[in-house]
Amino acid sequence: METIVALLSGFLVALAVWLMLSGNLLRFLFGLLLLSNGINLAILAAGRLTAGSPPLLGAGGALPAAQMANALPQALLLTAIVIGFGLFAFALALTIHAYRTFGHLDVDRMRLAEPQPPGPKAK
Amino acid sequence: MVWLLVLPILIPFATAALAFVAPRRIAARWVSVAGSTAALAAAVALLANVLQNGVIAGQIGGWAAPFGITLVADYLAAAMVFITALIGLAVAIWAMAEIGPTSTRHGYHTLFQALLGGVTGAFLTGDLFNLYVWFEVMLIASFGLLVISGRKAAIDGAVKYVTLNLISTVLFLGAAGLLYGATGTLNMADLHLAVSRTANPERLTVIAMMLMVAFGLKAAVFPLFFWLPAAYHTPHYAVSAVFAGLLTKVGVYALLRVFTLVFPHDMGALADILLWSALLTMVTGVLGAAAQSDFRKILSFHIVSQIGYMLLGLALATPLALMGAVFYLLHHIIVKANLFLIAGVAQRLTGGSDLGAIGGLYRSAPLLAALFLIPAFSLAGFPPLSGFWAKFVIVRAALDLQAWLIAAVALLVGLLTIFSMTKIWAEAFWKPHPDGRTPTFARLNKRERAHMLAPITVLGALTVGIGLFPAPFLAFATTGADQLLNPAAYLEAVLGPQQAASGQP
């Protein structure tokens, strides 16, 4: 089980890197989304997977007879997903704003903050 | 005791909420200043308590150490919280003269206070995952502040800042998750014990490397610093002052904390990587500064080069070098924020920040020239200012190790810093204004003049004060570095006496 999740996580990260290298801001964002999901899966796997046993106590706080899943990685994941969602929403809004400002999403052509020096043969 | 640790975090967030609902724009500014004053008082109380009692720790929610949310303040953390509150107050006052109604309406003061709260939380937390959460709080506030001026260049800078910082936090999150998988804990004091017990050190090296890259990106270390000069000169001056003073230092602080507390034992190849990237950070930063011709861009590149000195202190890892890193960290926050505030005043007087298009400040505003010289010389390392002692300690530590090359590079970079500072001096202060303008303080009304000059004067006086009477500050940094190297007191404060002792190898 862990092996499958680890492979899936690695696949997502690889895909994310490929998308993020494209130079287009929107593709970069989707890559980032995949990357954070790949990392989330890795955290889940790092906390040991115990299929079919929820991290819940029985009535009155009794421990379940069968094994119990580790609740901590799940709590970490929940936090990370919420934070990641907020940041992604901001990044998406920024992308829309950048598109309205520049008319394109090619990061190599966004050079307002660091204009290229006017070289002797600059076109 | 716990209240002392909670208040410096709580007050900025309460202020942020109040500033958000404050009825009128004028009110929001005063709420911000009042909140910053209260935060400074809380930080002073915390610092006084730490000076008296040593390391103090508190468990939020009452869960015992490795399970609950831990807040810890040792010398370094308490001092960082104090300086954060100090810079927060200085910039809040200064911002009253710069931040207009539009930015206020868009929530400038709320974001600013949330940023201060996030930074303070990052300094006080004793838990790696909570550090991640505070980083995110800090980031989302800084994203907002970066674009709030609405300038086109700010959008461009923000794109680079946002993308690279998001990568860094995702990397940090991944490292934290893997570290939990490897050791079963995320509490930093508990990690100190768990890491020395672990059976599989190779795995930890990978995780340590991931953390180094994540924090290195945040601290703007070679070769990961390119987002900083792209972004730091685009927002409001008040924003870039607080970014320059505090944000990169959180990365340095995290590096100091993690590589003394969590991974204390021989870092092996990592130490070499840290050393080389520190040297290259210093050199590339200062060369970048020498090549620029914009007031704020030169200052931005200087941040990069100065970060190198702090890392050098960590990489050399002797008690003296670490003391130098702590001292440098604290001194640089004051100096750098001050320089950006002065750049802001210069922009208001002369109408720009491009060095070719401004000038004449020395003749018509000699007071500003004098105030500029203090932090500029301090940054370059002139005696008797605070920067001299910071550089002196680092160079001395390198000489003690007989690392002549490292000492030579550190001195050379200091020389080049002076060179790029003289460029600002010659262009912005010495030569006449190209438009024939005389940039006097008359361009500011009385209220603005007071709000802008008071923080600059106080920060400048602090720089001079630290430089003239360095002994208590150096002693403080020595104790702070000692606490980093021998975390026994830290462990005992967090985990309690028995557990800390039984876990010792």
XYZ file of C-alpha atoms in Angstrom, chain B:
505
model
C 4.132 32.808 32.191
C 2.237 31.407 29.207
C 0.545 34.748 28.783
C 3.894 36.406 28.228
C 4.484 34.065 25.312
C 1.006 34.393 23.856
C 0.577 38.177 24.080
C 3.211 39.204 21.496
C 1.387 36.994 18.971
C -2.131 37.825 20.084
C -1.799 41.620 20.114
C -0.918 42.041 16.406
C -3.814 39.837 15.336
C -6.244 41.681 17.621
C -4.921 44.934 16.179
C -5.368 43.592 12.660
C -9.008 42.798 13.387
C -9.566 46.216 14.971
C -7.901 48.014 12.077
C -10.178 46.104 9.706
C -13.350 47.276 11.408
C -12.062 50.737 12.396
C -14.731 53.228 11.316
C -12.588 55.696 9.446
C -9.281 55.552 7.664
C -7.576 57.884 10.120
C -8.685 55.574 12.919
C -7.103 52.522 11.286
C -3.681 54.172 11.342
C -3.925 55.071 14.985
C -5.191 51.585 15.829
C -2.107 50.238 14.076
C 0.248 52.505 16.027
C -1.480 51.812 19.348
C -1.422 48.053 18.707
C 2.268 48.175 17.817
C 2.990 50.071 21.022
C 1.156 47.439 23.042
C 3.040 44.676 21.187
C 6.324 46.403 21.992
C 5.382 46.534 25.678
C 4.546 42.824 25.629
C 7.837 42.047 23.861
C 9.779 44.041 26.463
C 8.037 42.111 29.240
C 8.911 38.829 27.550
C 12.530 39.850 27.015
C 12.867 40.987 30.634
C 11.449 37.696 31.847
C 13.794 35.670 29.649
C 16.779 37.722 30.803
C 15.799 36.980 34.385
C 14.667 33.349 34.185
C 16.492 31.926 31.166
C 14.517 29.895 28.632
C 10.764 29.912 29.200
C 8.247 27.640 27.508
C 4.494 27.226 27.542
C 2.113 24.555 26.303
C -0.994 25.896 24.633
C -4.116 23.930 25.540
C -2.372 22.147 28.381
C -1.121 19.116 26.441
C 2.328 18.047 27.561
C 5.325 18.773 25.396
C 5.745 16.472 22.426
C 1.994 16.403 21.724
C 0.731 19.906 22.341
C 1.498 23.233 20.712
C 4.678 24.545 22.293
C 5.777 28.159 22.509
C 9.383 28.731 23.571
C 11.434 31.846 24.116
C 15.173 31.599 24.592
C 17.501 34.597 24.305
C 17.533 34.601 20.513
C 13.770 34.200 20.113
C 12.961 36.832 22.750
C 15.374 39.301 21.180
C 13.923 38.673 17.724
C 10.397 39.238 19.067
C 11.557 42.486 20.654
C 13.185 43.751 17.465
C 10.133 42.745 15.429
C 7.898 44.791 17.704
C 10.337 47.712 17.589
C 10.515 47.744 13.788
C 6.758 47.232 13.686
C 6.177 50.370 15.730
C 8.747 52.405 13.794
C 7.247 51.441 10.436
C 3.675 51.905 11.684
C 4.505 55.489 12.622
C 6.435 56.100 9.406
C 3.620 54.619 7.319
C 1.194 57.276 8.584
C 2.992 59.699 6.302
C 3.119 57.410 3.274
C 0.114 55.120 3.121
C -2.757 56.910 1.438
C -6.499 56.372 1.755
C -6.664 53.877 -1.138
C -4.202 51.433 0.366
C -5.799 51.901 3.769
C -9.183 51.048 2.314
C -7.681 47.939 0.725
C -6.587 46.777 4.162
C -2.971 47.880 4.441
C -2.992 48.142 8.244
C -4.724 44.796 8.709
C -2.215 43.021 6.488
C 0.706 44.810 8.117
C -0.306 43.725 11.608
C -1.032 40.176 10.434
C 2.475 40.086 8.974
C 3.973 41.156 12.297
C 1.897 38.521 14.080
C 3.073 35.820 11.685
C 6.722 36.793 12.075
C 6.433 36.821 15.872
C 4.734 33.430 15.828
C 7.517 31.982 13.706
C 10.096 33.177 16.248
C 8.251 31.803 19.258
C 7.041 28.423 18.071
C 8.775 25.276 19.271
C 7.273 22.952 16.710
C 8.233 22.416 13.092
C 4.705 22.119 11.728
C 3.607 25.257 13.538
C 6.600 26.993 12.038
C 5.179 26.022 8.636
C 1.803 27.470 9.583
C 3.367 30.748 10.762
C 5.352 30.933 7.538
C 2.091 30.710 5.630
C 0.429 33.399 7.740
C 3.413 35.613 7.091
C 3.416 34.810 3.376
C -0.238 35.465 2.684
C 0.004 38.826 4.462
C 3.161 39.719 2.548
C 1.515 38.769 -0.766
C -1.263 41.222 -0.016
C 1.133 43.995 1.004
C 3.219 43.506 -2.108
C 0.389 44.150 -4.574
C -1.521 46.736 -2.541
C 0.233 49.718 -4.114
C -1.377 48.755 -7.425
C 1.704 49.615 -9.480
C 2.328 47.535 -12.588
C 5.874 46.696 -11.583
C 4.560 45.441 -8.251
C 2.412 42.845 -10.047
C 5.497 41.696 -11.929
C 7.569 41.499 -8.753
C 4.755 39.727 -6.939
C 4.546 37.004 -9.606
C 8.170 36.057 -8.957
C 7.930 36.476 -5.204
C 4.743 34.426 -4.920
C 5.794 31.547 -7.164
C 9.208 30.989 -5.582
C 7.940 31.349 -2.033
C 5.153 28.865 -2.710
C 7.702 26.334 -3.934
C 9.757 26.923 -0.805
C 6.814 26.323 1.526
C 5.727 23.178 -0.289
C 9.279 21.892 0.044
C 9.267 22.774 3.740
C 5.955 20.968 4.222
C 7.317 17.879 2.473
C 10.439 17.891 4.627
C 8.357 18.246 7.793
C 6.155 15.326 6.744
C 9.119 13.097 5.956
C 10.818 14.065 9.200
C 7.685 13.052 11.062
C 7.712 9.747 9.212
C 11.362 9.177 10.139
C 11.252 10.225 13.797
C 7.597 10.239 14.876
C 7.675 13.748 16.296
C 7.669 17.354 15.145
C 8.393 19.124 18.416
C 11.845 20.630 17.943
C 13.118 19.791 21.424
C 11.850 16.235 21.054
C 13.369 16.083 17.574
C 16.746 16.944 19.078
C 16.569 13.736 21.085
C 14.887 11.653 18.380
C 17.419 12.605 15.704
C 20.374 11.487 17.813
C 18.588 8.178 18.471
C 17.556 7.448 14.917
C 18.859 4.340 13.193
C 18.895 5.734 9.694
C 20.994 8.913 9.444
C 21.156 8.937 5.616
C 17.459 9.578 5.419
C 17.880 12.522 7.765
C 20.571 14.018 5.545
C 18.078 14.168 2.679
C 15.504 15.822 4.913
C 18.096 18.264 6.245
C 18.984 19.194 2.681
C 15.319 19.780 1.833
C 14.976 22.057 4.852
C 18.150 23.895 3.925
C 16.837 24.614 0.440
C 13.405 25.654 1.734
C 14.780 28.056 4.352
C 17.549 29.148 2.009
C 14.943 30.247 -0.542
C 13.198 32.221 2.169
C 16.453 33.771 3.376
C 17.525 34.641 -0.208
C 20.713 32.593 -0.265
C 22.838 31.982 -3.360
C 21.679 30.537 -5.775
C 18.086 30.996 -4.636
C 17.880 34.763 -4.173
C 16.653 36.033 -7.547
C 13.109 36.683 -6.374
C 14.304 39.244 -3.831
C 15.791 41.971 -6.026
C 12.890 41.411 -8.420
C 10.283 42.197 -5.802
C 11.604 44.296 -2.933
C 11.827 47.594 -4.774
C 8.258 47.559 -6.115
C 5.813 48.043 -3.181
C 5.299 51.004 -0.823
C 8.467 52.064 0.987
C 6.977 51.162 4.357
C 6.317 47.656 3.032
C 9.786 47.157 1.617
C 11.299 48.418 4.874
C 9.505 45.809 6.940
C 10.155 43.089 4.336
C 13.846 43.964 4.208
C 14.156 44.110 7.964
C 12.196 41.047 8.935
C 11.124 38.583 6.248
C 14.474 37.247 5.069
C 15.629 37.130 8.703
C 12.890 34.636 9.487
C 14.578 32.305 7.021
C 17.954 32.880 8.683
C 16.396 32.364 12.093
C 14.837 29.066 10.948
C 18.212 27.921 9.595
C 19.919 28.841 12.869
C 17.259 27.056 14.889
C 17.026 23.896 12.804
C 20.746 23.411 12.253
C 21.656 23.924 15.878
C 18.715 22.261 17.606
C 17.309 19.610 15.280
C 20.414 18.566 13.344
C 23.174 19.497 15.776
C 25.647 16.733 15.044
C 28.245 16.837 12.295
C 26.417 18.047 9.237
C 29.065 16.496 6.968
C 28.782 17.685 3.387
C 25.928 20.003 4.336
C 28.328 22.218 6.275
C 30.474 22.637 3.163
C 27.451 23.469 1.047
C 26.369 26.032 3.623
C 29.838 27.568 3.735
C 30.167 27.891 -0.031
C 26.694 29.245 -0.512
C 27.359 31.761 2.267
C 30.510 33.007 0.535
C 28.843 33.137 -2.878
C 25.815 34.899 -1.375
C 28.066 37.625 -0.019
C 29.961 38.096 -3.255
C 27.083 37.937 -5.746
C 24.914 40.170 -3.574
C 27.465 42.922 -3.343
C 28.398 42.686 -7.023
C 24.719 42.952 -7.883
C 24.478 46.035 -5.693
C 27.487 47.605 -7.388
C 25.864 47.123 -10.804
C 22.520 48.748 -9.952
C 21.579 52.383 -10.312
C 18.394 52.597 -8.270
C 18.324 53.494 -4.585
C 16.094 50.645 -3.489
C 17.602 48.078 -5.871
C 21.069 48.677 -4.425
C 19.662 48.243 -0.935
C 17.843 45.046 -1.995
C 21.035 43.469 -3.293
C 22.756 44.472 -0.069
C 20.253 42.368 1.879
C 21.443 39.349 -0.090
C 25.099 40.032 0.578
C 24.533 40.631 4.303
C 22.551 37.398 4.647
C 25.795 35.727 3.578
C 27.605 36.994 6.690
C 24.961 35.527 8.979
C 25.113 32.176 7.199
C 28.877 32.277 7.394
C 28.550 32.522 11.150
C 26.326 29.437 11.165
C 28.564 27.532 8.763
C 31.761 28.146 10.747
C 29.850 26.830 13.786
C 32.348 27.846 16.478
C 30.848 29.575 19.536
C 32.382 32.873 18.465
C 31.074 32.578 14.885
C 27.587 31.722 16.077
C 27.692 34.682 18.438
C 28.610 36.816 15.456
C 25.651 35.443 13.492
C 23.242 36.272 16.314
C 24.661 39.777 16.726
C 24.654 40.354 12.971
C 21.041 39.206 12.697
C 19.859 41.655 15.339
C 21.947 44.607 14.177
C 21.053 44.142 10.521
C 17.280 44.262 11.089
C 17.564 47.755 12.557
C 19.999 49.069 9.972
C 18.244 47.675 6.919
C 14.744 48.788 7.826
C 16.186 52.221 8.595
C 17.897 52.479 5.193
C 14.674 51.666 3.347
C 12.789 54.262 5.381
C 15.457 56.841 4.468
C 15.127 55.857 0.826
C 11.424 56.563 1.222
C 12.068 60.061 2.552
C 14.592 60.676 -0.233
C 11.982 59.647 -2.777
C 9.446 62.056 -1.300
C 11.931 64.938 -1.359
C 13.455 64.339 -4.773
C 10.575 62.676 -6.586
C 12.186 59.369 -7.499
C 14.549 56.565 -6.629
C 16.503 56.256 -9.884
C 19.917 57.595 -8.949
C 20.410 59.255 -12.335
C 17.259 61.334 -11.961
C 17.635 62.548 -8.381
C 20.204 64.506 -6.402
C 20.946 67.524 -4.300
C 19.963 66.068 -0.943
C 23.178 67.017 0.847
C 22.891 70.720 0.114
C 19.217 71.145 0.796
C 18.483 68.447 3.403
C 21.699 67.939 5.384
C 19.802 66.342 8.260
C 18.701 63.483 6.002
C 22.266 63.132 4.736
C 23.527 62.767 8.296
C 20.800 60.254 9.108
C 21.674 58.273 5.982
C 25.355 58.118 6.838
C 24.751 56.333 10.142
C 23.086 53.147 8.824
C 25.088 53.235 5.579
C 28.421 53.233 7.422
C 27.088 50.703 9.891
C 26.144 48.365 7.047
C 29.590 48.740 5.530
C 31.214 48.050 8.906
C 32.736 51.354 9.969
C 33.751 51.750 13.592
C 32.266 52.766 15.962
C 28.864 51.703 14.596
C 27.043 48.427 15.281
C 28.020 46.886 11.930
C 31.711 47.142 12.793
C 31.336 44.816 15.766
C 29.169 42.408 13.773
C 31.735 42.113 10.991
C 34.641 42.135 13.415
C 33.331 39.106 15.282
C 32.665 37.114 12.102
C 36.083 37.900 10.620
C 37.751 37.156 13.936
C 35.990 33.762 14.059
C 37.266 32.971 10.565
C 40.812 34.016 11.526
C 40.657 31.836 14.629
C 39.981 28.855 12.363
C 42.875 30.017 10.185
C 40.474 30.238 7.271
C 42.330 33.087 5.614
C 40.395 32.949 2.354
C 37.057 33.266 4.142
C 38.268 36.210 6.191
C 39.637 37.868 3.064
C 36.328 37.450 1.235
C 34.431 38.891 4.197
C 36.700 41.940 4.273
C 36.577 42.410 0.517
C 32.792 42.300 0.508
C 32.809 44.977 3.208
C 34.969 47.130 0.958
C 32.640 46.636 -2.009
C 29.689 47.542 0.235
C 31.349 50.889 0.917
C 31.844 51.323 -2.803
C 28.168 50.860 -3.614
C 27.193 53.097 -0.698
C 29.398 55.860 -2.024
C 27.525 55.485 -5.284
C 24.249 56.305 -3.536
C 26.006 59.112 -1.672
C 27.530 60.663 -4.763
C 24.417 60.405 -6.922
C 21.540 61.073 -4.547
C 23.208 63.384 -2.039
C 26.284 65.018 -3.523
C 25.510 65.960 -7.104
C 22.892 68.655 -7.830
C 19.401 67.594 -8.829
C 19.307 67.171 -12.635
C 16.015 69.053 -12.842
C 17.503 71.964 -10.902
C 15.123 71.242 -8.029
C 16.069 71.827 -4.388
C 14.643 68.882 -2.456
C 13.999 70.416 0.970
C 11.875 69.191 3.826
C 9.383 71.881 2.895
C 7.887 69.323 0.513
C 6.555 67.498 3.554
C 3.993 69.059 5.828
C 4.766 69.314 9.534
C 2.881 66.161 10.508
C 4.507 64.045 7.788
C 7.919 65.376 8.721
C 7.474 64.281 12.329
C 6.108 60.847 11.378
C 8.913 60.170 8.920
C 11.902 61.554 10.784
C 11.148 60.324 14.307
C 11.489 56.569 13.544
C 14.606 57.143 11.437
C 16.241 59.175 14.183
C 15.451 56.602 16.859
C 16.743 53.684 14.770
C 19.870 55.663 13.894
C 20.440 56.478 17.554
C 20.120 52.777 18.385
C 22.754 51.923 15.781
C 25.139 54.470 17.264
C 24.295 53.350 20.797
C 25.015 49.688 20.075
C 28.248 50.725 18.378
C 29.472 52.885 21.246
C 28.481 50.525 24.056
C 28.731 47.081 22.481
C 29.649 45.156 25.628
C 26.152 44.305 26.941
C 24.917 43.455 23.436
C 27.901 41.233 22.704
C 27.430 39.529 26.065
C 23.778 38.982 25.232
C 24.683 37.491 21.844
C 27.277 35.248 23.513
C 24.673 33.829 25.862
C 22.231 33.499 22.974
C 24.775 31.562 20.904
C 25.650 29.448 23.919
C 21.990 28.492 24.294
C 21.939 27.455 20.651
C 25.036 25.289 21.013
C 24.045 23.687 24.323
C 20.294 23.309 24.214
C 20.048 21.645 27.653
C 18.085 24.567 29.111
C 15.822 24.644 26.056
C 15.097 20.921 26.336
C 14.403 21.179 30.025
C 12.050 24.124 29.586
C 10.063 22.341 26.879
C 10.111 18.701 27.933
C 10.503 18.981 31.697
C 13.587 17.949 33.693
C 13.197 14.148 33.763
C 12.455 13.546 30.112
C 15.206 15.855 28.921
C 17.742 14.118 31.147
C 16.627 10.558 30.337
C 16.725 11.226 26.628
C 20.335 12.412 26.670
C 22.596 10.008 24.815
